[in-house]
Tab-separated table of C-alpha atoms in Angstrom:
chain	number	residue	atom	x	y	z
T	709	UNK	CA	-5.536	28.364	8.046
T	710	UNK	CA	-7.919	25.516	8.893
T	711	UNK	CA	-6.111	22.414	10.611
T	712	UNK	CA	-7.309	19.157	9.992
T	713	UNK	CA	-8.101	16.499	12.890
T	714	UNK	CA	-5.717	13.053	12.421
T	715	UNK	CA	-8.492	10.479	11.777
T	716	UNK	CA	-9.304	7.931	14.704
T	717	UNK	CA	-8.934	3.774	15.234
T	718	UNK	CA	-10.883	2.479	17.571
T	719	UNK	CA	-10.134	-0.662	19.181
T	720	UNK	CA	-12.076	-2.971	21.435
T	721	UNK	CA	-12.856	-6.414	22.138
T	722	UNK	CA	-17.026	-6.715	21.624
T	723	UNK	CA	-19.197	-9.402	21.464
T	724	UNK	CA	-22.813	-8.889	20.149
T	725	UNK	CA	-24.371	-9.138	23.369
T	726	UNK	CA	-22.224	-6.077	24.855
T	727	UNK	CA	-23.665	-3.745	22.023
T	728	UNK	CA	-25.806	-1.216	23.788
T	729	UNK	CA	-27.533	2.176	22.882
T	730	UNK	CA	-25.107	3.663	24.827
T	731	UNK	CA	-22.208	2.208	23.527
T	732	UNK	CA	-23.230	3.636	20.511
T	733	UNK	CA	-24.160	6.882	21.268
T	734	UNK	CA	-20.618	7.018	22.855
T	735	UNK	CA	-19.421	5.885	19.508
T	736	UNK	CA	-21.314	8.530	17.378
T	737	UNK	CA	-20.122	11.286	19.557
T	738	UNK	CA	-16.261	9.978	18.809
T	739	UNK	CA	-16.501	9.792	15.484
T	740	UNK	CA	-18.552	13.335	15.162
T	741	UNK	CA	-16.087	15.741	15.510
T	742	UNK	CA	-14.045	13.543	12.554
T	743	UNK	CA	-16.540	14.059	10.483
T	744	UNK	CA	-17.197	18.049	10.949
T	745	UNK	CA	-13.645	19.071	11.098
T	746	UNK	CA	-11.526	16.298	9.088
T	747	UNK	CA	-13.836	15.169	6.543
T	748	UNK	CA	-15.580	18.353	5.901
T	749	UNK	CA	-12.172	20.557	5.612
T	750	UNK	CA	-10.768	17.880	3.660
T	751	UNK	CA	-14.209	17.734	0.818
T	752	UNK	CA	-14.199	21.335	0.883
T	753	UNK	CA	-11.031	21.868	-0.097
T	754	UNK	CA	-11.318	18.996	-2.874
T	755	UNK	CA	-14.294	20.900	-3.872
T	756	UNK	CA	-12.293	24.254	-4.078
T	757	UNK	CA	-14.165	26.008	-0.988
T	758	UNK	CA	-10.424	27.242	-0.216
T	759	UNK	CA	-9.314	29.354	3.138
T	760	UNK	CA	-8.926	32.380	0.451
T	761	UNK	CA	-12.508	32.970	-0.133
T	762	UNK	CA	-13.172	33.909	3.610
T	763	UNK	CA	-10.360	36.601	3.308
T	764	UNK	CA	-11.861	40.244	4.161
T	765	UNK	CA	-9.953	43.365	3.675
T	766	UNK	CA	-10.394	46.393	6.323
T	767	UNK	CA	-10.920	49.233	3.642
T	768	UNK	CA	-13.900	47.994	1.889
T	769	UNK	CA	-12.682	50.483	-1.301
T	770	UNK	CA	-10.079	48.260	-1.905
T	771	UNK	CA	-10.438	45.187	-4.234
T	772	UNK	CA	-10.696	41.825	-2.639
T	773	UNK	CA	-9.805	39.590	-5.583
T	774	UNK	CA	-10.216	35.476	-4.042
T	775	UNK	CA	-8.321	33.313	-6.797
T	776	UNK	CA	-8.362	29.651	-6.140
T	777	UNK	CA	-5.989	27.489	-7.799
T	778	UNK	CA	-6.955	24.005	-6.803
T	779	UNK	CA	-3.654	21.606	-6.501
T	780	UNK	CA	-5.970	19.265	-4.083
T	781	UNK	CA	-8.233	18.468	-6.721
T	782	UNK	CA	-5.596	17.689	-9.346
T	783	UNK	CA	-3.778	15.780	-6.845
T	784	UNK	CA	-6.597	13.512	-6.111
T	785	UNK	CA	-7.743	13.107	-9.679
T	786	UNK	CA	-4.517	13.256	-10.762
T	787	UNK	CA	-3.147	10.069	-8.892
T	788	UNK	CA	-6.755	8.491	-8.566
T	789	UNK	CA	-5.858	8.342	-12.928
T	790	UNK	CA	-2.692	7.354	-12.372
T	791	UNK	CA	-3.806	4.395	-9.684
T	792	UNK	CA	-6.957	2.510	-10.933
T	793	UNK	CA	-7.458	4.674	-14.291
T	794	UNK	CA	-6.928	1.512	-16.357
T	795	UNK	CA	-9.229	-1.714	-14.404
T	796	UNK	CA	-8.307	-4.106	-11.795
T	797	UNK	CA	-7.783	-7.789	-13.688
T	798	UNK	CA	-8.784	-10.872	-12.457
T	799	UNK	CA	-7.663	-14.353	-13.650
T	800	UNK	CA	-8.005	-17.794	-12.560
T	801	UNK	CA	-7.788	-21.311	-13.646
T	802	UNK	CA	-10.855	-22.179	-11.970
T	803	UNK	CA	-12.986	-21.122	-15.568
T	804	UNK	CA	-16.254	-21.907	-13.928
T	805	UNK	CA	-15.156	-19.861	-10.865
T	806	UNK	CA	-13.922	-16.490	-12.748
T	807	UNK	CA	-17.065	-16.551	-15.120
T	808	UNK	CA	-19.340	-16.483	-12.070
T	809	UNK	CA	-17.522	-13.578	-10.502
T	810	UNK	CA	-17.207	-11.690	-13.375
T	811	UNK	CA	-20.819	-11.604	-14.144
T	812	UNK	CA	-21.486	-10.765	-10.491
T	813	UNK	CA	-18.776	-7.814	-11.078
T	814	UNK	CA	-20.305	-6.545	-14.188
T	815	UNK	CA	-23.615	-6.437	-12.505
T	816	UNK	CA	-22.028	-3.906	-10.200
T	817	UNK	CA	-20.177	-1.776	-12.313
T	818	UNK	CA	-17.331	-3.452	-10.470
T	819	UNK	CA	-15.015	-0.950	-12.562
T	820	UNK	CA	-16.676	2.423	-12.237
T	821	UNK	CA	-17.446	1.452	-8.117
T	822	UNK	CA	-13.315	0.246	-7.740
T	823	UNK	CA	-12.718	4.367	-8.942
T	824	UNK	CA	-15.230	5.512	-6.628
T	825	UNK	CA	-13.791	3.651	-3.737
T	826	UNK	CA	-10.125	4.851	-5.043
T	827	UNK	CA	-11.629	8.619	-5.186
T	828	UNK	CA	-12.895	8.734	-2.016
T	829	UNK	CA	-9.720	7.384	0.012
T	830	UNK	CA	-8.186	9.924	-1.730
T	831	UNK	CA	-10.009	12.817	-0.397
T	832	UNK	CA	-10.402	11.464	3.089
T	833	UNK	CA	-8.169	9.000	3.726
T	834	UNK	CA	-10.523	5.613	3.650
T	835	UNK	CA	-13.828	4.348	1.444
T	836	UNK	CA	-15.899	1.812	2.540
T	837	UNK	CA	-17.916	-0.744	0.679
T	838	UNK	CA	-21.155	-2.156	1.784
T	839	UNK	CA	-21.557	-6.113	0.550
T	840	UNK	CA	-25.733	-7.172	0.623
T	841	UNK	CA	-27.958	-9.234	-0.898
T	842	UNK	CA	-30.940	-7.474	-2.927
T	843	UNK	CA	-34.172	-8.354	-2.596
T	844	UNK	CA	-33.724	-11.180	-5.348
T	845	UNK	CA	-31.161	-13.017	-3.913
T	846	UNK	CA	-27.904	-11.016	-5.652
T	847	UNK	CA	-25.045	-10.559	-4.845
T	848	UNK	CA	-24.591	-6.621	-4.484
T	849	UNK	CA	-21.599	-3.987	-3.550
T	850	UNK	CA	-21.674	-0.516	-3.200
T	851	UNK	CA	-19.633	2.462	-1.825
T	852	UNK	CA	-20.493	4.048	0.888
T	853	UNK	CA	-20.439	7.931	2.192
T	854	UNK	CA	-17.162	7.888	4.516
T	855	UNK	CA	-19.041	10.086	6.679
T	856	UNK	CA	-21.539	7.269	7.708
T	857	UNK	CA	-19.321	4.476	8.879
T	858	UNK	CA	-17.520	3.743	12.085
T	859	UNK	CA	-15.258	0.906	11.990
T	860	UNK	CA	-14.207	-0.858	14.928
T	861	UNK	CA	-11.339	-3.509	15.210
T	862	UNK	CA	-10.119	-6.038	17.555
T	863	UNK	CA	-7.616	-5.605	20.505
T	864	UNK	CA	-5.563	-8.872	18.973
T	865	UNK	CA	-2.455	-8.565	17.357
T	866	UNK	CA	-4.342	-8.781	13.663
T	867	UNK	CA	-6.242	-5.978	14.007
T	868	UNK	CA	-9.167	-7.334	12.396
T	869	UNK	CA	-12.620	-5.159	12.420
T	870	UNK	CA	-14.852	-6.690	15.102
T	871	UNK	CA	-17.873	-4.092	14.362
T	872	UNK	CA	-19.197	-1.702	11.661
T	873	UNK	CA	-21.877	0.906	12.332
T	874	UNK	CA	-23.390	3.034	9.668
T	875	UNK	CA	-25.609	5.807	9.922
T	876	UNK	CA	-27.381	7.753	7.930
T	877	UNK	CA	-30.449	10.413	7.954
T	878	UNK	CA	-33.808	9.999	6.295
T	879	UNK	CA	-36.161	13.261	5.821
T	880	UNK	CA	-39.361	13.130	5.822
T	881	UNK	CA	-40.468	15.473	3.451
T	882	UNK	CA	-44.412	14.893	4.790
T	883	UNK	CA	-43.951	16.023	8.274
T	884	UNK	CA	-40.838	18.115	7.545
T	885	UNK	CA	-38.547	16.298	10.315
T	886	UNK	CA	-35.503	14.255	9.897
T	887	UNK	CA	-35.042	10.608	11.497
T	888	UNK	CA	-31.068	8.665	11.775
T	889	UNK	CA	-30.905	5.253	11.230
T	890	UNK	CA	-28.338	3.307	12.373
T	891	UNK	CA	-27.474	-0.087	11.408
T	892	UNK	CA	-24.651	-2.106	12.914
T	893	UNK	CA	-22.603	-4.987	11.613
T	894	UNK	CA	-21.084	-8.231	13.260
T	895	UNK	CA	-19.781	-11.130	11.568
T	896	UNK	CA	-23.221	-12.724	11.834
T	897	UNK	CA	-25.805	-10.065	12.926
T	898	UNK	CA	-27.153	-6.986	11.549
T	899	UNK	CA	-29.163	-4.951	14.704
T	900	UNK	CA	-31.472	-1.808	13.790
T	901	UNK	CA	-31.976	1.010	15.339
T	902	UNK	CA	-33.447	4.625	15.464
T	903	UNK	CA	-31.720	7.496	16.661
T	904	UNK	CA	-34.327	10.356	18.203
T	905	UNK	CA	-33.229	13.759	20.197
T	906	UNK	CA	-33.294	12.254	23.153
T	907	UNK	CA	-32.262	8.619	23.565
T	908	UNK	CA	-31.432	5.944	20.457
T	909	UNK	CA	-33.898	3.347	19.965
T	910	UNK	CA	-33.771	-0.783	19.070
T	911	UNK	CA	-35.651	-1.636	16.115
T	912	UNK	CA	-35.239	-5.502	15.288
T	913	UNK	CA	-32.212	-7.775	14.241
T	914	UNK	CA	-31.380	-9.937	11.432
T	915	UNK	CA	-29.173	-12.910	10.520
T	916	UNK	CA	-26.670	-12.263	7.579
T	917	UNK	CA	-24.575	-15.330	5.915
T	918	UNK	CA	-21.448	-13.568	4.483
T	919	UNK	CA	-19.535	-14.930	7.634
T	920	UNK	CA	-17.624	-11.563	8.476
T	921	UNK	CA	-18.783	-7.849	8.497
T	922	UNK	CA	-19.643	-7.662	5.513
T	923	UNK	CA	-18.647	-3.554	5.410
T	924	UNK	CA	-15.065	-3.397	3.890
T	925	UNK	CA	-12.608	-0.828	4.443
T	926	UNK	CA	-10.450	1.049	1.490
T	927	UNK	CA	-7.560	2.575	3.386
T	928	UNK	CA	-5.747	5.240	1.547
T	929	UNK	CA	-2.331	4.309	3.153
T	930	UNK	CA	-1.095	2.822	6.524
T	931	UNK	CA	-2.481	6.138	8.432
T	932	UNK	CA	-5.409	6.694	6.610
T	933	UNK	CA	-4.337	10.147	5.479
T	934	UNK	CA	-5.949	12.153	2.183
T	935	UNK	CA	-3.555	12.380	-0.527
T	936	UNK	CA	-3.365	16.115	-0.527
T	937	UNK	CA	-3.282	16.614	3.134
T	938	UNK	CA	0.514	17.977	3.284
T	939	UNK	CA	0.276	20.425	1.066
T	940	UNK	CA	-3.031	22.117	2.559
T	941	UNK	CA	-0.939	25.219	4.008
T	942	UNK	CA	0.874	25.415	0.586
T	943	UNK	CA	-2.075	25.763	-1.135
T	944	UNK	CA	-3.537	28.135	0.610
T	945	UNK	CA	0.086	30.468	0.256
T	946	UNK	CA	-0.575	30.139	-3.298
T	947	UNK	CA	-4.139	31.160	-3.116
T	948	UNK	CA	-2.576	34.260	-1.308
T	949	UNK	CA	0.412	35.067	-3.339
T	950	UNK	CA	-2.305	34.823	-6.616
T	951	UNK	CA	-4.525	37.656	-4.414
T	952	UNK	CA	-2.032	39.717	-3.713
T	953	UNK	CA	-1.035	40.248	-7.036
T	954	UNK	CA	-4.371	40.637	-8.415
T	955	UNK	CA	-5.720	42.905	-5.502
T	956	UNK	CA	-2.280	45.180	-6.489
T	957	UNK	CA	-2.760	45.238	-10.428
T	958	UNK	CA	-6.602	45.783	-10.230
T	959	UNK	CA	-5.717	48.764	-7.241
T	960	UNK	CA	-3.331	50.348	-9.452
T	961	UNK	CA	-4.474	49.777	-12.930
T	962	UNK	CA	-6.842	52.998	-12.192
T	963	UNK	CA	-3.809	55.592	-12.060
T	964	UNK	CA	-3.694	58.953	-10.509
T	965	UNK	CA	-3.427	61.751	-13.175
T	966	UNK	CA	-0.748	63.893	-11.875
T	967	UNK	CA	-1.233	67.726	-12.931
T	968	UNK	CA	2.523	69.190	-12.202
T	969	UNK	CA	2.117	73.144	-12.205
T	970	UNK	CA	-1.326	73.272	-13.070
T	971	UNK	CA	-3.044	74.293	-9.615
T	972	UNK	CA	-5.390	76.375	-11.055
T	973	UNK	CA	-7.346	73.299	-12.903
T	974	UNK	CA	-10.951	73.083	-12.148
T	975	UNK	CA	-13.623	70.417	-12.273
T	976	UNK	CA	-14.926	71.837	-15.366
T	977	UNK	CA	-11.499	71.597	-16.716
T	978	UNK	CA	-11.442	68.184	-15.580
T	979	UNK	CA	-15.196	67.253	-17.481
T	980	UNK	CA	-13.333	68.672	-21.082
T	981	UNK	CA	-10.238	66.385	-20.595
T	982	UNK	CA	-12.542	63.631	-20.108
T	983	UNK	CA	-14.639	64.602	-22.733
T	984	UNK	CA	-11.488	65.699	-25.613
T	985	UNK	CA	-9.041	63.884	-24.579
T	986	UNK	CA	-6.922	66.021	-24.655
T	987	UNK	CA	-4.638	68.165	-22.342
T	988	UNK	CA	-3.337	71.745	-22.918
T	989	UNK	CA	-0.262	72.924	-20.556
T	990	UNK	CA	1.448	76.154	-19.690
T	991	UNK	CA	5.052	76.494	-20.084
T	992	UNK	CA	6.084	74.564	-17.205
T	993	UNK	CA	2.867	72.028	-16.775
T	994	UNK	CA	3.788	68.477	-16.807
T	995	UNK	CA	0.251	65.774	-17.023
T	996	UNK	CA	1.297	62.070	-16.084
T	997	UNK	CA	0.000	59.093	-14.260
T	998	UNK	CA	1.198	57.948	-10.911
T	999	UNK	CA	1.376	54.007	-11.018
T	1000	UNK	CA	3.329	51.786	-8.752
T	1001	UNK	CA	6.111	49.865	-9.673
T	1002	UNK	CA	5.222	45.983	-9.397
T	1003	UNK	CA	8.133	43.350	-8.768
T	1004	UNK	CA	6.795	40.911	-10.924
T	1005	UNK	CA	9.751	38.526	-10.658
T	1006	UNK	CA	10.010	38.164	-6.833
T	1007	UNK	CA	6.135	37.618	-6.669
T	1008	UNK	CA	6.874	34.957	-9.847
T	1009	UNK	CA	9.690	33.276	-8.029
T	1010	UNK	CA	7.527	32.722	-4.565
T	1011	UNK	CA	4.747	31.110	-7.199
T	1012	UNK	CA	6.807	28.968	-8.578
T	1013	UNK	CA	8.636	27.790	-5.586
T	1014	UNK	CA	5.421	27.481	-3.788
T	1015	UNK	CA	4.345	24.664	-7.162
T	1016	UNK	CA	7.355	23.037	-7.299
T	1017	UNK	CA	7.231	22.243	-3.426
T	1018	UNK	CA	3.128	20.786	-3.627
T	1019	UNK	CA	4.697	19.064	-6.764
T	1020	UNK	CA	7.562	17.531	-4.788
T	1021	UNK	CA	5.738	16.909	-1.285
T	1022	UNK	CA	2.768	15.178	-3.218
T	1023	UNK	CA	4.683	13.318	-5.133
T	1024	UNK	CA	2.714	14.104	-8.118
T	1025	UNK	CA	4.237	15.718	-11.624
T	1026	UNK	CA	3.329	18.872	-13.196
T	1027	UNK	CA	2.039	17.301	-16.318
T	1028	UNK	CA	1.594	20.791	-18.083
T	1029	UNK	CA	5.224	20.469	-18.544
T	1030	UNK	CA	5.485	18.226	-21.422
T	1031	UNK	CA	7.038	15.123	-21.928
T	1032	UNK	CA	9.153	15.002	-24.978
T	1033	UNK	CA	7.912	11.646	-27.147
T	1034	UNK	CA	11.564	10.566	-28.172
T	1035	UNK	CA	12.504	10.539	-24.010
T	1036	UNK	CA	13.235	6.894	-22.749
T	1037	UNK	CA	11.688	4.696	-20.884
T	1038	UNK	CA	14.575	5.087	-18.086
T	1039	UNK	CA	14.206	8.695	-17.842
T	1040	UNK	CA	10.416	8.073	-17.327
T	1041	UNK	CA	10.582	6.059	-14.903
T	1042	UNK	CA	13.029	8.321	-12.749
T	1043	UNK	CA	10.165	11.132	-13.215
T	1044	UNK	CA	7.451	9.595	-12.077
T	1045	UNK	CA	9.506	7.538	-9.339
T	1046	UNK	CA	8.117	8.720	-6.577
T	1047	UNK	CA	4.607	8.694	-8.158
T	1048	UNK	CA	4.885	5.022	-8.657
T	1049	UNK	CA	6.050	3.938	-5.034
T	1050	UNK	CA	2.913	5.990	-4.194
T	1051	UNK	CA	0.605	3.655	-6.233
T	1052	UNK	CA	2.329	0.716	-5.223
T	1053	UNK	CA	1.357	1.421	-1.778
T	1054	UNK	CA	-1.837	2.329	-2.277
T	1055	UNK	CA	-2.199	-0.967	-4.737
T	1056	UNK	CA	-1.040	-3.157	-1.460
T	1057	UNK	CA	-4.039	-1.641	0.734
T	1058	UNK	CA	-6.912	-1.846	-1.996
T	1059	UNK	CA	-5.517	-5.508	-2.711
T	1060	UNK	CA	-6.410	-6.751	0.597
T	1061	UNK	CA	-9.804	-4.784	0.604
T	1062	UNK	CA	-10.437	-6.728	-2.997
T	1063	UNK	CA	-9.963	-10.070	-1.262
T	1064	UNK	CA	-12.176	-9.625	1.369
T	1065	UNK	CA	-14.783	-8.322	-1.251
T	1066	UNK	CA	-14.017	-12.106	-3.290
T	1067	UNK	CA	-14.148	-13.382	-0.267
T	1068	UNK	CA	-17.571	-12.214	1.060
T	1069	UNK	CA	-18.919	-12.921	-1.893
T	1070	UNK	CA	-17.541	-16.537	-2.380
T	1071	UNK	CA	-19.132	-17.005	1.090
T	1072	UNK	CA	-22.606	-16.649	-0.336
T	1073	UNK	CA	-21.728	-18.652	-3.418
T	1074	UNK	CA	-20.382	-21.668	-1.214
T	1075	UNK	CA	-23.971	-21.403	0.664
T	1076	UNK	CA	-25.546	-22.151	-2.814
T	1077	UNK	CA	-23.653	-25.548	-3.521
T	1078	UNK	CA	-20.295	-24.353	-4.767
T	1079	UNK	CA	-17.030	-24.789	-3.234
T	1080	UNK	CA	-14.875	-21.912	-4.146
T	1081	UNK	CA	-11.890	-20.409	-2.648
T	1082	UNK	CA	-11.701	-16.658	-3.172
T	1083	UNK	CA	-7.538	-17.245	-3.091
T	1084	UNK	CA	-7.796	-18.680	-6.299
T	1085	UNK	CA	-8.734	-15.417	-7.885
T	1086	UNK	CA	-5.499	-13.443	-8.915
T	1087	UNK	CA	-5.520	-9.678	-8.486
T	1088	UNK	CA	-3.260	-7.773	-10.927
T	1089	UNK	CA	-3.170	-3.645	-10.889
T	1090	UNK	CA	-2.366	-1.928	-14.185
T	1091	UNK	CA	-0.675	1.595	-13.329
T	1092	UNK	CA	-1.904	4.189	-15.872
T	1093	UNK	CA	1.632	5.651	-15.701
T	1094	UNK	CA	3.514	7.232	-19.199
T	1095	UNK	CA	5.016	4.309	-20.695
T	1096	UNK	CA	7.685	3.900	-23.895
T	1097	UNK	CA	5.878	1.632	-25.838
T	1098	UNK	CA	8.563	0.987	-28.346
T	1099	UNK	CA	10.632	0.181	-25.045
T	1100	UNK	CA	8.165	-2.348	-23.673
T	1101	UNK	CA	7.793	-3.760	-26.879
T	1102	UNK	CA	11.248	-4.461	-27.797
T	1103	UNK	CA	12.150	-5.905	-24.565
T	1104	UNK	CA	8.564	-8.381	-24.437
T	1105	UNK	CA	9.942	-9.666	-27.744
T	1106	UNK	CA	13.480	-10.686	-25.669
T	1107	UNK	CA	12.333	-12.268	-23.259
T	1108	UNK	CA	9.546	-14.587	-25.887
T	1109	UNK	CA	10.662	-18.094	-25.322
T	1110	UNK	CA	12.784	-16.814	-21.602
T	1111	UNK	CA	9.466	-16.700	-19.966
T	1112	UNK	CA	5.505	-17.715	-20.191
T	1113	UNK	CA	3.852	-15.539	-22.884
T	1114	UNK	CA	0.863	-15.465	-20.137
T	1115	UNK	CA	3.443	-13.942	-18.594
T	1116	UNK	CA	4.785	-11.146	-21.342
T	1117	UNK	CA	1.095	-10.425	-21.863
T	1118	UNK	CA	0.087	-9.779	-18.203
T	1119	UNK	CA	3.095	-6.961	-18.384
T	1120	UNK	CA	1.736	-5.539	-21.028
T	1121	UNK	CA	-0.139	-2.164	-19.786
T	1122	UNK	CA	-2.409	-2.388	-22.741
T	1123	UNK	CA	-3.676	-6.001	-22.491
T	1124	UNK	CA	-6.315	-5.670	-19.906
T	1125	UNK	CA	-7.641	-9.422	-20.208
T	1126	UNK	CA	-5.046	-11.600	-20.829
T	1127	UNK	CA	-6.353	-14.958	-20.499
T	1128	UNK	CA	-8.935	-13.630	-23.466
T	1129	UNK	CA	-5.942	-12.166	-25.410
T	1130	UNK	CA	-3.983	-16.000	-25.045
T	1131	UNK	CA	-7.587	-17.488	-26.504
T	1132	UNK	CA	-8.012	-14.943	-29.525
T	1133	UNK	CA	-4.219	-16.004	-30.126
T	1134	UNK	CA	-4.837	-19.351	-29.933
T	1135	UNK	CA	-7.549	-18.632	-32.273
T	1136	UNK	CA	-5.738	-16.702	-35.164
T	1137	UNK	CA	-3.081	-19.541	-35.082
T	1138	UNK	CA	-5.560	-22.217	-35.445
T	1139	UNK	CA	-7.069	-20.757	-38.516
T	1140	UNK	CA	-5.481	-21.779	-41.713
T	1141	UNK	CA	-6.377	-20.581	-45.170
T	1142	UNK	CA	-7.463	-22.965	-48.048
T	1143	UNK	CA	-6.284	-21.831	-51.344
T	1144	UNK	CA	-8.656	-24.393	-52.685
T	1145	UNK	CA	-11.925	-22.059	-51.650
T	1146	UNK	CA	-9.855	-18.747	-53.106
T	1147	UNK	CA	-12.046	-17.907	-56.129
T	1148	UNK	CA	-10.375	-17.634	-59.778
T	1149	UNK	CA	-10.384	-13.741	-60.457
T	1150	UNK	CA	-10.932	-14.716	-64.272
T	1151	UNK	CA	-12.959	-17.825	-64.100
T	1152	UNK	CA	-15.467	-16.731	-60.957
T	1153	UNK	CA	-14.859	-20.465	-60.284
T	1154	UNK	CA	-12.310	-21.737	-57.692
T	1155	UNK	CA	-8.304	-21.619	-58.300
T	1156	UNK	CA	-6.670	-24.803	-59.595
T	1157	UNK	CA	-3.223	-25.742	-60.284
C-alpha cells in the first residue's frame, strides 16, 4: 500500500535581496519529492488509479478481477457539495463598495473558481490563487495547479507568507524541448527566471502594487491534509475484499463435471454430452458438478464493516441510505454532526483566504482614487447540508419581531442575496393596488361605486 509524504512548511526570514538561484534550486528540490509522492498518490487515487489495479496473481490461469470502488472521490465531492455547493455571500453597507466587487467577482466566475479552490484542498490538502492584473488594467484571480507553488512564511510569531514561487513548464512543440519558468513573489516584486539542465537563469523583474504576495493560500485544515487521506488503507481493503470475491465466483462459476463410476468415458463421449446434452449412466454412475462453497456472509460482514469505518473516520454519511422526509430537523442535525464541524472548519480557513483576496484587490482599487476597506465586506458561508424546511420555517416566523429580519433572512439556506431579497420586499410592500384602474368586467370601462 502506497504511503503518502506529510506535506512541508517552510519557514524563513527573506528579504528580496537574499533571493538567489540557488536558494531556489534548493527550494525546488524540497518541494519535489511532495509533489511526486504526496500529490501524485493523493490525485491518483481521487482519480481512481487505486493500489488494486497493480495486483498480479502468480498462476496467470487464474482470474485477476481489479474492482475499484472509489470512497476518495465521493468523499471529496461529497463534502466539496456539502461545503461551498451553495455560493459564498457578500454584503456591505458600503453600496458603492459591494457593487464594484461584485462586478469584479462576476468577471471571474468568482463562484465556479471558490469550488475549484474548495476541490483542490480537498484532494491535496491546499489550493492556491494567483491575484494579477490583465493586460487591460483588470482586476483578475485564478486557481492555480498545487503542484506549481511553493509557499514560504515568516519565522515571526504570525506566520505570515514572506515568499511565493511558482513554476511551471512550457513545451515547445517547434524544437520538441521543454523550458521551466519560474516566477517568484514578494510583497512588492515579481523576479523571472528560467530554469535549464544545468543551472537556473535570471530573466528581468517587475514592480507589482497589490502590497502583499499577491499568491493566496486555501488550506484544507490546520495541517494541510486531503480530506480522504485516513481512509487510504481502508480503501484499498475494500478494493481487495471486492477482488477476492470476484476472482472466487468467476474461478468457480466454471465447475468440474464429476463422472462417479464412469471410468471408462472417453473424449468422444465427452464431444456427445456437449453436443446432446444429455448424460446416460450405468447402474451405479452418478454425473455432478464440483463447486465450492462460498461464505457469502463473512465476506459481506468485512464489506460492510470496512464502509461503515471510511463512513465514520471521514466523517462523511452514506447518503445511499435514505433519509426519511417526515425525520426532524434534530435528528438531522445529530447525523450529519460530525459532517458539519468538518465544514465549519474548513469555512474558518477559506474565510481568511477570502479576505486576503478582498483585500488584494481593494489594494488596487485604493490606487485608483477609492478608499475602501476590504473589512467592510461581510463573508457569510451557506452549508449545503439536509435541512427541515418546515422546521426552519416555523421557527424564522418566532423569532419575526425578536430579531432583525436582515437577520432571519441571512439564516435562511435558500436566500442567497439577502440584501436583494430585503429590496424586492421592500418593493412588494410599497406597491398598492388602485381599484380605480380595475376595469368593469361588463362595462370594459373602469369600476365605480
Amino acid at each position: 500500500m502506497p504511503t503518502v509524504k506529510d506535506n512541508i512548511k517552510i519557514c524563513m526570514d527573506i528579504t528580496d535581496d537574499q533571493i538567489t538561484p540557488d536558494l531556489i534550486n534548493k527550494l525546488l528540490k524540497m518541494h519535489e519529492p511532495i509533489v511526486s509522492n504526496r500529490y501524485k498518490i493523493l490525485d491518483d487515487y481521487y482519480r481512481g488509479k487505486h493500489e488494486i489495479l497493480k495486483r498480479t496473481i502468480m498462476d496467470p490461469e487464474k482470474p485477476n478481477h481489479k474492482p475499484v470502488s472509489n470512497f476518495c472521490s465521493y468523499i471529496t465531492d461529497t463534502l466539496t457539495g456539502f461545503f461551498i455547493g451553495k455560493p459564498v455571500t457578500y454584503t456591505s453597507n458600503n453600496k458603492q463598495y459591494l457593487d464594484i466587487i461584485t462586478q469584479i467577482f462576476e468577471a471571474n466566475d468568482e463562484k465556479a473558481e471558490n469550488h475549484d479552490l474548495a476541490h483542490k484542498a480537498s484532494i491535496k490538502g491546499q489550493a492556491f490563487e494567483l491575484v494579477y492584473l490583465d493586460e487591460d488594467g483588470n482586476i483578475c484571480f485564478d486557481c492555480l495547479d498545487t503542484d506549481s507553488v511553493i509557499m514560504v512564511y515568516g519565522n515571526d510569531i504570525k506566520n505570515m507568507p514572506v515568499m511565493a514561487i511558482r513554476y511551471y513548464t512550457i513545451h515547445d512543440y517547434f524544437t520538441d524541448k521543454d523550458t521551466t519558468k519560474i516566477d517568484v513573489y514578494t510583497k512588492t516584486n515579481i523576479y523571472h527566471y528560467t530554469k535549464n539542465e544545468s543551472s537556473i537563469i535570471f530573466d528581468s523583474a517587475e514592480n507589482h502594487y497589490f502590497k502583499d504576495i499577491p499568491i493566496i493560500e486555501y488550506p484544507n485544515n490546520r495541517y494541510r491534509r486531503g480530506d480522504f487521506e485516513n481512509i487510504i488503507t481502508l480503501n484499498d481493503m475494500y478494493n481487495l475484499n471486492l477482488a477476492d470475491i470476484a476472482n472466487d465466483i468467476a474461478y468457480y462459476s466454471n465447475c468440474y463435471l464429476i463422472l462417479e463410476n464412469m471410468s471408462g468415458t472417453t473424449k468422444d463421449d465427452l464431444k456427445v454430452i456437449n453436443e446432446n446434452k444429455t448424460i446416460l449412466t450405468p447402474e451405479n454412475g452418478k454425473a455432478y458438478f464440483l463447486t465450492k462453497q462460498l461464505n457469502d456472509q463473512v465476506v459481506n460482514n468485512h464489506r460492510n464493516n470496512l464502509a461503515e469505518d471510511i463512513h465514520k473516520i471521514s466523517y462523511v454519511p452514506d447518503l445511499s441510505k435514505e433519509i426519511n422526509t417526515n425525520v426532524s430537523g434534530a435528528a438531522i442535525r445529530q447525523r450529519f454532526f460530525n459532517t458539519s464541524q468538518v465544514i465549519v472548519n474548513k469555512e474558518r480557513k477559506f474565510k481568511k483566504a477570502l479576505q486576503t483576496r478582498l483585500k488584494l484587490i481593494t489594494n488596487i482599487l485604493n490606487l485608483k482614487g477609492y478608499n475602501f476597506n476590504y473589512k467592510d465586506i461581510e463573508i457569510t458561508f451557506n452549508q449545503n447540508l439536509p435541512i427541515n424546511l418546515i422546521e426552519l420555517s416555523d421557527s424564522a416566523s418566532k423569532f419575526a419581531g425578536i430579531v432583525s429580519r436582515k437577520t432571519l433572512l441571512s439564516n435562511l439556506p435558500f436566500v442567497e442575496d439577502v440584501d436583494a431579497e430585503m429590496e424586492q420586499i421592500r418593493k412588494e410592500q410599497s406597491e398598492t393596488i388602485n381599484l380605480d384602474l380595475i376595469p368593469d368586467a361588463n362595462t370594459g370601462g373602469v369600476y365605480n361605486e
